[in-house]
CSV table of C-alpha atoms and ligand atoms in Angstrom, one decimal:
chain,number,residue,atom,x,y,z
A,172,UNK,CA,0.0,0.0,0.0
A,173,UNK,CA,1.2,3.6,-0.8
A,174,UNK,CA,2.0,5.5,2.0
A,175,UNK,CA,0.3,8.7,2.8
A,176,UNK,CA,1.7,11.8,1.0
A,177,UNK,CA,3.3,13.2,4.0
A,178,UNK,CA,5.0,10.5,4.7
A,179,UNK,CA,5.8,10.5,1.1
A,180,UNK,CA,7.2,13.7,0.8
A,181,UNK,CA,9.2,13.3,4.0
A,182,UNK,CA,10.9,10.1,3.0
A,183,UNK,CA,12.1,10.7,-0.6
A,184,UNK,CA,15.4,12.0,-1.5
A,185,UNK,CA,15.2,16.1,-1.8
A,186,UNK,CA,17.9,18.9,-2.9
A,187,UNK,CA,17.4,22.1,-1.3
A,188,UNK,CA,19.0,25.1,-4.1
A,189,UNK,CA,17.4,28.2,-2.8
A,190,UNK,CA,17.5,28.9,0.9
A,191,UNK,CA,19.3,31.8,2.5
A,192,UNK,CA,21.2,31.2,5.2
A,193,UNK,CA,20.0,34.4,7.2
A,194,UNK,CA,16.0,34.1,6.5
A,195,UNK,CA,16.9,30.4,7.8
A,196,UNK,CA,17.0,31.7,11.3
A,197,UNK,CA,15.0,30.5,13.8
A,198,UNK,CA,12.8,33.0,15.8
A,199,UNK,CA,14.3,31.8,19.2
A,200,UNK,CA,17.8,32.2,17.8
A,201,UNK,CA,17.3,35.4,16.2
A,202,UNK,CA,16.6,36.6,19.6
A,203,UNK,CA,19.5,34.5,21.7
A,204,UNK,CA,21.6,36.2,19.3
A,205,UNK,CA,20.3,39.9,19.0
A,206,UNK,CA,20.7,39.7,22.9
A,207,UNK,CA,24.4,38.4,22.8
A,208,UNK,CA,25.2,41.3,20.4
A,209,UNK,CA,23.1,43.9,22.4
A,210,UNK,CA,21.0,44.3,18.9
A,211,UNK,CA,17.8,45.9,19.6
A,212,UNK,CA,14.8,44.5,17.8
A,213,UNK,CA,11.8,45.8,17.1
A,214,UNK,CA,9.4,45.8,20.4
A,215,UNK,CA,6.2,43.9,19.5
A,216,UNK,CA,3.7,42.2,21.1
A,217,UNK,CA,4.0,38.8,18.9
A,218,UNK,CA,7.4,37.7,18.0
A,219,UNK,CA,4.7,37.0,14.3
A,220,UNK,CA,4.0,40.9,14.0
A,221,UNK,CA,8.3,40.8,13.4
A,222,UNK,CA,6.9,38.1,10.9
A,223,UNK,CA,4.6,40.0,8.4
A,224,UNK,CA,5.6,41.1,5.7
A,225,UNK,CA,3.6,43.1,2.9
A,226,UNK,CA,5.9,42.5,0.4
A,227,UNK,CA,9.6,42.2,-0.6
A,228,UNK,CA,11.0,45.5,0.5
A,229,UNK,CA,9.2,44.8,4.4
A,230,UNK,CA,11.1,41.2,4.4
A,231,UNK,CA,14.5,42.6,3.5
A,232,UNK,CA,14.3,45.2,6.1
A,233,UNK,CA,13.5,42.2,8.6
A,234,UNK,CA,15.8,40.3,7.4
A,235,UNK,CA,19.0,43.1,7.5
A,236,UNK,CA,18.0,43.3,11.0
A,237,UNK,CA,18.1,39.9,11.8
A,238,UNK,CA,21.3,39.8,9.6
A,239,UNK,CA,22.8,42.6,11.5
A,240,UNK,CA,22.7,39.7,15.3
A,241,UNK,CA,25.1,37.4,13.4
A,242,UNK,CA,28.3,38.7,14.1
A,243,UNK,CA,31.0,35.5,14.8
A,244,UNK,CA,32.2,32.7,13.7
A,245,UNK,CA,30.7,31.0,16.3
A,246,UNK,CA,27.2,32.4,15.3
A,247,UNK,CA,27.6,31.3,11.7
A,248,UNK,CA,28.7,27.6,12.7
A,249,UNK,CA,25.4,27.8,14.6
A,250,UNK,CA,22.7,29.0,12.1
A,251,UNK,CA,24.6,27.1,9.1
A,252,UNK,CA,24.4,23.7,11.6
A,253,UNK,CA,20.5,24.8,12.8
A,254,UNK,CA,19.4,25.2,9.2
A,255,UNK,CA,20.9,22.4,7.7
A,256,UNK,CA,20.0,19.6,10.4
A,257,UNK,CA,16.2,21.2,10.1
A,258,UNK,CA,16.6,20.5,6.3
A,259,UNK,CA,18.0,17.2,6.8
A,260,UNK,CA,15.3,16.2,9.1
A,261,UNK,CA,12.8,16.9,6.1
A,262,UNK,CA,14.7,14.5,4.0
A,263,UNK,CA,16.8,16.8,2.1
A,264,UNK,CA,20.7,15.1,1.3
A,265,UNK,CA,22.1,18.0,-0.5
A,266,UNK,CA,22.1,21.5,0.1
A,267,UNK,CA,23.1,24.5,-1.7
A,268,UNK,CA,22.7,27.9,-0.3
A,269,UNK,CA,22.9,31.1,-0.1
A,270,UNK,CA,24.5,33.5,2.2
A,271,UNK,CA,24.5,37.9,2.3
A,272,UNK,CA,27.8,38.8,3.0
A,273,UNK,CA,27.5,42.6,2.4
A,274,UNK,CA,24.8,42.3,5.2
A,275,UNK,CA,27.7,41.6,7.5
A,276,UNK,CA,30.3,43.4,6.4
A,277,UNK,CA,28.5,46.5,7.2
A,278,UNK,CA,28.5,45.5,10.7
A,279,UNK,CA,32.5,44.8,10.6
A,280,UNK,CA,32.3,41.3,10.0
A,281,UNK,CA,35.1,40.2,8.2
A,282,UNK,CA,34.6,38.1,5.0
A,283,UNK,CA,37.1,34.8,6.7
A,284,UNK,CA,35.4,34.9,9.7
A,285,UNK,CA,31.8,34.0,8.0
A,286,UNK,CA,33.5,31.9,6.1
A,287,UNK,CA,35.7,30.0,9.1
A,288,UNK,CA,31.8,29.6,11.1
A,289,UNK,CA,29.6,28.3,7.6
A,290,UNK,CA,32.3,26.1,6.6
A,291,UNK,CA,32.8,24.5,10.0
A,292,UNK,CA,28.7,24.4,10.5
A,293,UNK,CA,28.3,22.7,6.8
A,294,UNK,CA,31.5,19.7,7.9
A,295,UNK,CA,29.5,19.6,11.3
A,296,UNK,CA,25.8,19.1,9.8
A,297,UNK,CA,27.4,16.1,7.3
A,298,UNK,CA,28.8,14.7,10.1
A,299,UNK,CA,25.8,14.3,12.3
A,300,UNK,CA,22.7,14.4,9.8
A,301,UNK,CA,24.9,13.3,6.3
A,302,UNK,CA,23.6,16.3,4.4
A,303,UNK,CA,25.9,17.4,1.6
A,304,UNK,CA,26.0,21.2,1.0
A,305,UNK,CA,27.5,23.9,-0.9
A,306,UNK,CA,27.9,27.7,-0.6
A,307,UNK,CA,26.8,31.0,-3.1
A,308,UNK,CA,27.6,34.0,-1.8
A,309,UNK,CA,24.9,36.4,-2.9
A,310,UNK,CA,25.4,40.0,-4.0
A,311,UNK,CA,22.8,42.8,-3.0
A,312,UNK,CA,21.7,44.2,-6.5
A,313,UNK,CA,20.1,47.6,-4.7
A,314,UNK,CA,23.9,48.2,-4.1
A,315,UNK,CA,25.1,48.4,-8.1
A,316,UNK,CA,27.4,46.8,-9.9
A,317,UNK,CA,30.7,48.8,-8.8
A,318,UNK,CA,30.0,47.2,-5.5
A,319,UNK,CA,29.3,44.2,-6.9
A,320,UNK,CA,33.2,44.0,-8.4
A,321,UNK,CA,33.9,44.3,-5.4
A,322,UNK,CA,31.6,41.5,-4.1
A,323,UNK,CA,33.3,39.3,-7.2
A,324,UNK,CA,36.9,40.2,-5.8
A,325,UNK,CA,36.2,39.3,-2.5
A,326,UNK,CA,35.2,35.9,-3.2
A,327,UNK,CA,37.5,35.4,-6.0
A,328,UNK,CA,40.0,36.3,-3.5
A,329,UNK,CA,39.1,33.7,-0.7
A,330,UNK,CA,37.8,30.9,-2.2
A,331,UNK,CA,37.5,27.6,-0.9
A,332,UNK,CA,36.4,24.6,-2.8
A,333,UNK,CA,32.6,25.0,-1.2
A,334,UNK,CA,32.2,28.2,-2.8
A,335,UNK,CA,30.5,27.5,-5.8
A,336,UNK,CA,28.9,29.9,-7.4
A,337,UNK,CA,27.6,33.5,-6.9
A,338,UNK,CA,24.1,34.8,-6.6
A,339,UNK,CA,21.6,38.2,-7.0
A,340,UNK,CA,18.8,39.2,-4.6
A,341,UNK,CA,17.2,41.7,-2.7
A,342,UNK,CA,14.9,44.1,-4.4
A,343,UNK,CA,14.9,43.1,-8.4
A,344,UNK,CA,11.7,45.5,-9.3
A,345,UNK,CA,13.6,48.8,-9.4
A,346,UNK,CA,17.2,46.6,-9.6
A,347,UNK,CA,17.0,44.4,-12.5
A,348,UNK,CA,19.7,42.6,-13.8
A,349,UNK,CA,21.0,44.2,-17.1
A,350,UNK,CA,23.5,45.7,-15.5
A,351,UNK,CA,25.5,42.8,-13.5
A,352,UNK,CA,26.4,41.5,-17.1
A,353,UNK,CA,29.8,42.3,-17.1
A,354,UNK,CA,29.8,41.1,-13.0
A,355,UNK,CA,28.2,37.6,-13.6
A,356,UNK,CA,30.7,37.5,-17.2
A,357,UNK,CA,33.8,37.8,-14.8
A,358,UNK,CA,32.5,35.0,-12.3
A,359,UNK,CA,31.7,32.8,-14.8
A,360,UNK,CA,35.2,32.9,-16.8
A,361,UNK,CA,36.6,32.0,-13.4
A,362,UNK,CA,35.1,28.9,-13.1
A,363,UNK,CA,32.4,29.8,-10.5
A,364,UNK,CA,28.6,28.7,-11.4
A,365,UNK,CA,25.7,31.7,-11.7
A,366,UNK,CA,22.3,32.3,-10.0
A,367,UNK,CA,20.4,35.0,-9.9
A,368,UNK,CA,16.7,36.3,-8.4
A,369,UNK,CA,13.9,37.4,-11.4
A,370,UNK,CA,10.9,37.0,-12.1
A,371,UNK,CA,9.9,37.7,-8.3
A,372,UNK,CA,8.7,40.9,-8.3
A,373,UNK,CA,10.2,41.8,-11.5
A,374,UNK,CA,8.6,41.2,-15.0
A,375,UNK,CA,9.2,38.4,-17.4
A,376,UNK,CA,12.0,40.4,-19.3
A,377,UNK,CA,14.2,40.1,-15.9
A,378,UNK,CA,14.0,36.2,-16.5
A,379,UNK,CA,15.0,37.0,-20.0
A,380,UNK,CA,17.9,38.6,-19.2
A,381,UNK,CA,19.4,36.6,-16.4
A,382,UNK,CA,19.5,33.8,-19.2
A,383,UNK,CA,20.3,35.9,-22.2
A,384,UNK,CA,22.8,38.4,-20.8
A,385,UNK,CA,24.0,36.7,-17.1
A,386,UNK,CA,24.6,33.4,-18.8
A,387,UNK,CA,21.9,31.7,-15.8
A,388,UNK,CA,20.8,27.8,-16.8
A,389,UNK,CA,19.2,28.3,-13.2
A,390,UNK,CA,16.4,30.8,-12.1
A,391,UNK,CA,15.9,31.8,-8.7
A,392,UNK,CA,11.6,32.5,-8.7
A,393,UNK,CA,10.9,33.5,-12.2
A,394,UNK,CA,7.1,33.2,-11.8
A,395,UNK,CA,6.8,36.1,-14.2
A,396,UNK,CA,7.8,33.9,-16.7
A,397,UNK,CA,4.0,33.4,-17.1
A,398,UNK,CA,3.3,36.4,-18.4
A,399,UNK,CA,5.4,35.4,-21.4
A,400,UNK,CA,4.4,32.5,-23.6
A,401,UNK,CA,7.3,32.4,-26.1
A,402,UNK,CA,9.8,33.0,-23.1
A,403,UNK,CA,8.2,29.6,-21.4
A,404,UNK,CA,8.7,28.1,-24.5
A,405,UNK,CA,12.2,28.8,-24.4
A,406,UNK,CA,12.9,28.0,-21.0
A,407,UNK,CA,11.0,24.5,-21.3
A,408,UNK,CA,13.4,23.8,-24.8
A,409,UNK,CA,16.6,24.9,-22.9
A,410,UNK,CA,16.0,22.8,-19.8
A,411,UNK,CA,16.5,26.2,-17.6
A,412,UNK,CA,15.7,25.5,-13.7
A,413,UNK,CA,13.5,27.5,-11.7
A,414,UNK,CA,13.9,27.0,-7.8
A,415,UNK,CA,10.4,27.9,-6.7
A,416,UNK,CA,9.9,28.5,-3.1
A,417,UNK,CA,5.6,28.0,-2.6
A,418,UNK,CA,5.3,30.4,0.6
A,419,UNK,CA,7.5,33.5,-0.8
A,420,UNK,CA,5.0,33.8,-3.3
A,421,UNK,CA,2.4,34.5,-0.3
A,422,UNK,CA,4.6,37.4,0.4
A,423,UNK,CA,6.6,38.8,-2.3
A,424,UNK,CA,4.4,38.1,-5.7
A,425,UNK,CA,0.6,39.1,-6.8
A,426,UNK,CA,0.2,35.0,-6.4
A,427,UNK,CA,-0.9,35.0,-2.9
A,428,UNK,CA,-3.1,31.8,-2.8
A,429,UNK,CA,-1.4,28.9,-3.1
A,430,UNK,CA,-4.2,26.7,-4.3
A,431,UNK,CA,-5.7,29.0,-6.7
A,432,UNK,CA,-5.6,27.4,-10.4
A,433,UNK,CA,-3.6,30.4,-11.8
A,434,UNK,CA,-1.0,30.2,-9.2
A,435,UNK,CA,2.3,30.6,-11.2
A,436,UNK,CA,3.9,27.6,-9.9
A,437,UNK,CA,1.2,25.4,-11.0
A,438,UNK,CA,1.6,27.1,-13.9
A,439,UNK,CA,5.2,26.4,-14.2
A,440,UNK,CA,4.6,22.9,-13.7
A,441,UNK,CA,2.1,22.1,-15.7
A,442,UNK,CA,3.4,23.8,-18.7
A,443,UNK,CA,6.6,21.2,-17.9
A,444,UNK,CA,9.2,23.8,-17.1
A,445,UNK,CA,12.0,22.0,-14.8
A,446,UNK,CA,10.8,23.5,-11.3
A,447,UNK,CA,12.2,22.5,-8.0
A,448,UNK,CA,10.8,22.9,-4.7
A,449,UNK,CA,13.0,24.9,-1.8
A,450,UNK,CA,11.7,27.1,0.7
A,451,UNK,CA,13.7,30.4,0.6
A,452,UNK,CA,14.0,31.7,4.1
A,453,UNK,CA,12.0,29.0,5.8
A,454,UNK,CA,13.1,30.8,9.7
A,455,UNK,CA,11.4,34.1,8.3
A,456,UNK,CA,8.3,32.2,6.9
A,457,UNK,CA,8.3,29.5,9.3
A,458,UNK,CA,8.0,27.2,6.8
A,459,UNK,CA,10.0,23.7,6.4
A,460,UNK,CA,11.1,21.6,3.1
A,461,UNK,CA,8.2,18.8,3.6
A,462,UNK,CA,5.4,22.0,4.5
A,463,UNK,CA,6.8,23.3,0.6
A,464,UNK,CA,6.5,19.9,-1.3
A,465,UNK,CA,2.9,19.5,0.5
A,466,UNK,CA,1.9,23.1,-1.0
A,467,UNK,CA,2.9,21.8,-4.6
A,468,UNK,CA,1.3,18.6,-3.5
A,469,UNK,CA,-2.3,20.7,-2.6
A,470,UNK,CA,-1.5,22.1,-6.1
A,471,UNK,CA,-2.8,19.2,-8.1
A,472,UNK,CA,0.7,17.2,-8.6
A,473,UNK,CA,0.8,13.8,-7.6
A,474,UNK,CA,3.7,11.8,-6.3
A,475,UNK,CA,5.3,11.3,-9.8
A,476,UNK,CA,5.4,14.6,-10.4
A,477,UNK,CA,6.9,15.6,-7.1
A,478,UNK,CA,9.3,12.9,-7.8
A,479,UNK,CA,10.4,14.5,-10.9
A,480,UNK,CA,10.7,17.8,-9.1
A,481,UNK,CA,13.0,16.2,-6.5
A,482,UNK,CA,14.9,14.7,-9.2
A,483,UNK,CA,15.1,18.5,-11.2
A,484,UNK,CA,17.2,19.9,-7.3
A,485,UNK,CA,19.6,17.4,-8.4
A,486,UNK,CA,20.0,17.6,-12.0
A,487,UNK,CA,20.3,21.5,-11.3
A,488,UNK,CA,22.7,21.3,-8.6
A,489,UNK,CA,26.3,22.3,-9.3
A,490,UNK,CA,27.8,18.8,-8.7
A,491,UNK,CA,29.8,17.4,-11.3
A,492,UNK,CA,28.1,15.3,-13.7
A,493,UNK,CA,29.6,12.1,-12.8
A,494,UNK,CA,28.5,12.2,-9.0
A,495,UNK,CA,25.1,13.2,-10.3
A,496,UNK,CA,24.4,10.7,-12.4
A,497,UNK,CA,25.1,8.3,-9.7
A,498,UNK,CA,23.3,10.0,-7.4
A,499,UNK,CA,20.2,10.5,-9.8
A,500,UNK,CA,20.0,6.7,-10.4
A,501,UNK,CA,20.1,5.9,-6.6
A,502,UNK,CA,17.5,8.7,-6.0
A,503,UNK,CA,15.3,7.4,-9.0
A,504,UNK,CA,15.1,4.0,-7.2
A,505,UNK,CA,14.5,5.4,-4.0
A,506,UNK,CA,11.6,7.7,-5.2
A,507,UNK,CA,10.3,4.7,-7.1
A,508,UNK,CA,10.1,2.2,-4.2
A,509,UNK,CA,8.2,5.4,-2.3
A,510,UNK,CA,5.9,6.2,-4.7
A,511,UNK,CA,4.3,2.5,-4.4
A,512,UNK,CA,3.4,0.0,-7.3
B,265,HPA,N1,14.1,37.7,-2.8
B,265,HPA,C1,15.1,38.6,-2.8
B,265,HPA,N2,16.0,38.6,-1.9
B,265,HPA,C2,16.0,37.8,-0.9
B,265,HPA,C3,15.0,36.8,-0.8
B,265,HPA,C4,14.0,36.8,-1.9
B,265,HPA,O1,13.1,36.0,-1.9
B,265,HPA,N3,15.2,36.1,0.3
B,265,HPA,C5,16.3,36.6,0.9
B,265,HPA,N4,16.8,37.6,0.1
B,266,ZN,ZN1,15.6,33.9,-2.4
């Protein structure tokens, strides 16, 4: 007999390619470690009014202020090792995330010390939960592109073998990408692997160009792909990843009910673009991998298609091919045996 689809969704084999490691906070951590650093949050009555946000720009002024309590290594071993044993205990094996090293840097973090707590946190969580993970280092678009040669030296200049690749967020409406061509040309020549945020709160065209002049096989959002037929066509004949994150939309996108027929992700998927599931900044929205696969789930896909889009975290992660094909066939099995005769 099939098991039930929570159970399901729990037990297969996931890949996690869009979480931030500073929306991955835990409410009760945020505030162990705004007290340790005398930060002062914002007085409210509910630690879930800190927790509402209207739309993008409301999150990232939450989440520079949670940002702003993470100030050493040892804080960074701590939040990398919380968030990735609360993705392991989902059933997620491999991890790729992102972190917002200008966030810190403000706060006169130095680049090697974030790096000395992550890294250690990452060995740690394989250790004790075996959950494989990787690191992209994020740039703030609101900050330009001067800054973001900067960004590029910076991790160019300290780079260990975890660092794989760099990524864009923050506010892409009045930032889009045009202008980190040059950046994300750079980064690519030197061998690391590109990302970027569009098609959140941004239009179609911001999709267009992360592909066309960023040189992204990978999509973080890009539900505004929708609003463009012969872009989804494209996408869909190149193979191009989106890592969709169900709840953001509730927050950041005009998509706001998650089982609503036009919901872009449901969209996405049924058109047969290569989604995968993550869940963004799952401390902020107190969300969790298994809660995101049962909001795709409540979207009409059954467990063949959630087993492909476990599948697609893994044929879009940055491993090399070999390892993934290896891993894909043992996944395969494993989601096959799951899914029942
Ligand atoms: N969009 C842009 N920037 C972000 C996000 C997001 O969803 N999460 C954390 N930083
Ligand atoms: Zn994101």
């Amino acid at each position: 007999m099939a098991v039930e689809i929570e159970s399901f969704v729990r037990m297969i084999p996931k890949a996690e390619l869009h979480l931030h490691l500073e929306g991955a906070i835990a409410a009760p951590t945020v505030v162990e470690l705004a007290r340790k650093h005398g930060v002062t949050l914002p007085i409210v009555r509910e630690v879930s009014e800190l927790y509402d946000f209207p739309n993008l720009g409301a999150f990232l002024k939450v989440y520079d202020l949670i940002s702003q309590s993470v100030r050493d290594a040892a804080d960074f071993h701590r939040i990398t090792y919380e968030a990735l044993g609360r993705s392991a205990s989902c059933g997620a094996r491999y991890v790729e995330f992102f972190f917002s090293p200008q966030a810190h840097l403000e706060f006169g973090v130095a680049y090697s010390t974030m790096l000395e707590g992550i890294l250690a946190g990452m060995r740690d969580a394989e250790r004790d939960h075996r959950i494989l993970s990787r690191l992209i280092p994020a740039h703030n678009r609101e900050l330009g592109p001067a800054k973001g040669e900067e960004f590029l030296d910076m991790v160019l200049a300290d780079r260990p073998d975890e660092v794989i690749g760099i990524g864009l967020d923050y506010n892409e409406l009045p930032y889009p990408p045009d202008p980190y061509a040059a950046m994300y040309a750079r980064a690519r020549a030197a061998g690391l692997r590109v990302t970027a945020h569009a098609g959140e709160n941004g239009p179609a065209e911001n999709v267009r160009t992360a592909i066309g002049s960023l040189g992204c096989r990978r999509i973080d959002h890009g539900y505004h792909v929708v609003d463009d037929p012969a872009l989804m066509a494209l996408c869909r004949e190149d193979g191009i990843f989106f890592t969709c994150c169900p709840t953001t939309t509730l927050f950041t996108t005009p998509w706001r009910d998650l089982t609503a027929s036009d919901h872009a992700i449901r969209r996405m998927g049924e058109f047969g673009l290569a989604i995968t599931i993550n869940t963004d900044d799952p401390g902020m929205f107190r969300t969790d991998l298994a809660a995101e696969y049962l909001h795709v789930a409540g979207m009409g896909f059954g467990r063949d298609e959630l087993g492909e889009f476990a599948l697609n975290g893994l044929r879009a992660a940055w491993l090399d091919d070999v390892t993934k094909s290896a891993v894909l066939a043992d996944w395969s099995a494993q989601i096959a045996l799951a899914a029942g005769p």
